[in-house]
């Protein structure tokens, strides 16, 4: 799990606030990863594969909900940061209602 330093880092210096959600995950190449925090256009994906490179394009799904009722939302993005805990990605919001969806499924700002 991430330590307090990671939480403090994500909450400062961002253009948009980041939030926690315990029902959203990322599916990359068929594998499922925790979304540690998320904003309207960015996310930090925990324990992501180590073969990604900064600047690399990425197609993946956000999975919302719990199996077997989860909903897959396809997104396109780019890796902007990699560290020992995972990777930061920016992505294009998947639709005009994305902000409302995030507001509904997230808990608190980190």
PDB file of C-alpha atoms in Angstrom, residues 54-96:
ATOM      1  CA  UNK A  54       7.030   7.558 -20.047  1.00  0.00           C
ATOM      2  CA  UNK A  55       5.382   9.155 -23.073  1.00  0.00           C
ATOM      3  CA  UNK A  56       3.958   5.835 -24.286  1.00  0.00           C
ATOM      4  CA  UNK A  57       0.401   5.836 -25.611  1.00  0.00           C
ATOM      5  CA  UNK A  58      -2.025   3.547 -23.875  1.00  0.00           C
ATOM      6  CA  UNK A  59      -5.488   2.119 -24.511  1.00  0.00           C
ATOM      7  CA  UNK A  60      -7.188   0.622 -21.462  1.00  0.00           C
ATOM      8  CA  UNK A  61     -10.517   0.273 -19.706  1.00  0.00           C
ATOM      9  CA  UNK A  62     -11.697   1.771 -16.477  1.00  0.00           C
ATOM     10  CA  UNK A  63     -13.767  -0.886 -14.706  1.00  0.00           C
ATOM     11  CA  UNK A  64     -16.465   0.549 -12.470  1.00  0.00           C
ATOM     12  CA  UNK A  65     -18.282  -1.632  -9.978  1.00  0.00           C
ATOM     13  CA  UNK A  66     -17.716  -5.149  -8.789  1.00  0.00           C
ATOM     14  CA  UNK A  67     -17.788  -8.380 -10.800  1.00  0.00           C
ATOM     15  CA  UNK A  68     -19.955  -9.580 -12.389  1.00  0.00           C
ATOM     16  CA  UNK A  69     -21.808  -6.252 -12.676  1.00  0.00           C
ATOM     17  CA  UNK A  70     -18.832  -4.040 -13.487  1.00  0.00           C
ATOM     18  CA  UNK A  71     -18.962  -1.698 -16.451  1.00  0.00           C
ATOM     19  CA  UNK A  72     -15.964  -1.297 -18.764  1.00  0.00           C
ATOM     20  CA  UNK A  73     -15.274   2.208 -20.070  1.00  0.00           C
ATOM     21  CA  UNK A  74     -12.611   2.347 -22.798  1.00  0.00           C
ATOM     22  CA  UNK A  75     -10.138   5.243 -22.640  1.00  0.00           C
ATOM     23  CA  UNK A  76      -7.039   6.423 -24.472  1.00  0.00           C
ATOM     24  CA  UNK A  77      -4.170   7.950 -22.591  1.00  0.00           C
ATOM     25  CA  UNK A  78      -0.438   8.445 -22.190  1.00  0.00           C
ATOM     26  CA  UNK A  79       2.007   7.457 -19.465  1.00  0.00           C
ATOM     27  CA  UNK A  80       3.411  10.598 -17.834  1.00  0.00           C
ATOM     28  CA  UNK A  81       5.233   9.195 -14.813  1.00  0.00           C
ATOM     29  CA  UNK A  82       6.526   5.862 -13.562  1.00  0.00           C
ATOM     30  CA  UNK A  83       7.778   5.089 -10.061  1.00  0.00           C
ATOM     31  CA  UNK A  84       8.228   2.044  -7.860  1.00  0.00           C
ATOM     32  CA  UNK A  85       4.538   1.983  -6.888  1.00  0.00           C
ATOM     33  CA  UNK A  86       2.929   2.346 -10.314  1.00  0.00           C
ATOM     34  CA  UNK A  87       2.369   4.903 -13.049  1.00  0.00           C
ATOM     35  CA  UNK A  88       0.626   8.185 -13.659  1.00  0.00           C
ATOM     36  CA  UNK A  89      -1.413   8.501 -16.827  1.00  0.00           C
ATOM     37  CA  UNK A  90      -3.288  11.305 -18.482  1.00  0.00           C
ATOM     38  CA  UNK A  91      -6.314  10.345 -20.517  1.00  0.00           C
ATOM     39  CA  UNK A  92      -9.035  11.799 -22.641  1.00  0.00           C
ATOM     40  CA  UNK A  93     -12.339  11.852 -20.724  1.00  0.00           C
ATOM     41  CA  UNK A  94     -14.514   9.112 -22.233  1.00  0.00           C
ATOM     42  CA  UNK A  95     -17.612  11.272 -22.596  1.00  0.00           C
ATOM     43  CA  UNK A  96     -19.399  14.463 -21.587  1.00  0.00           C
TER      44      UNK A  96
END
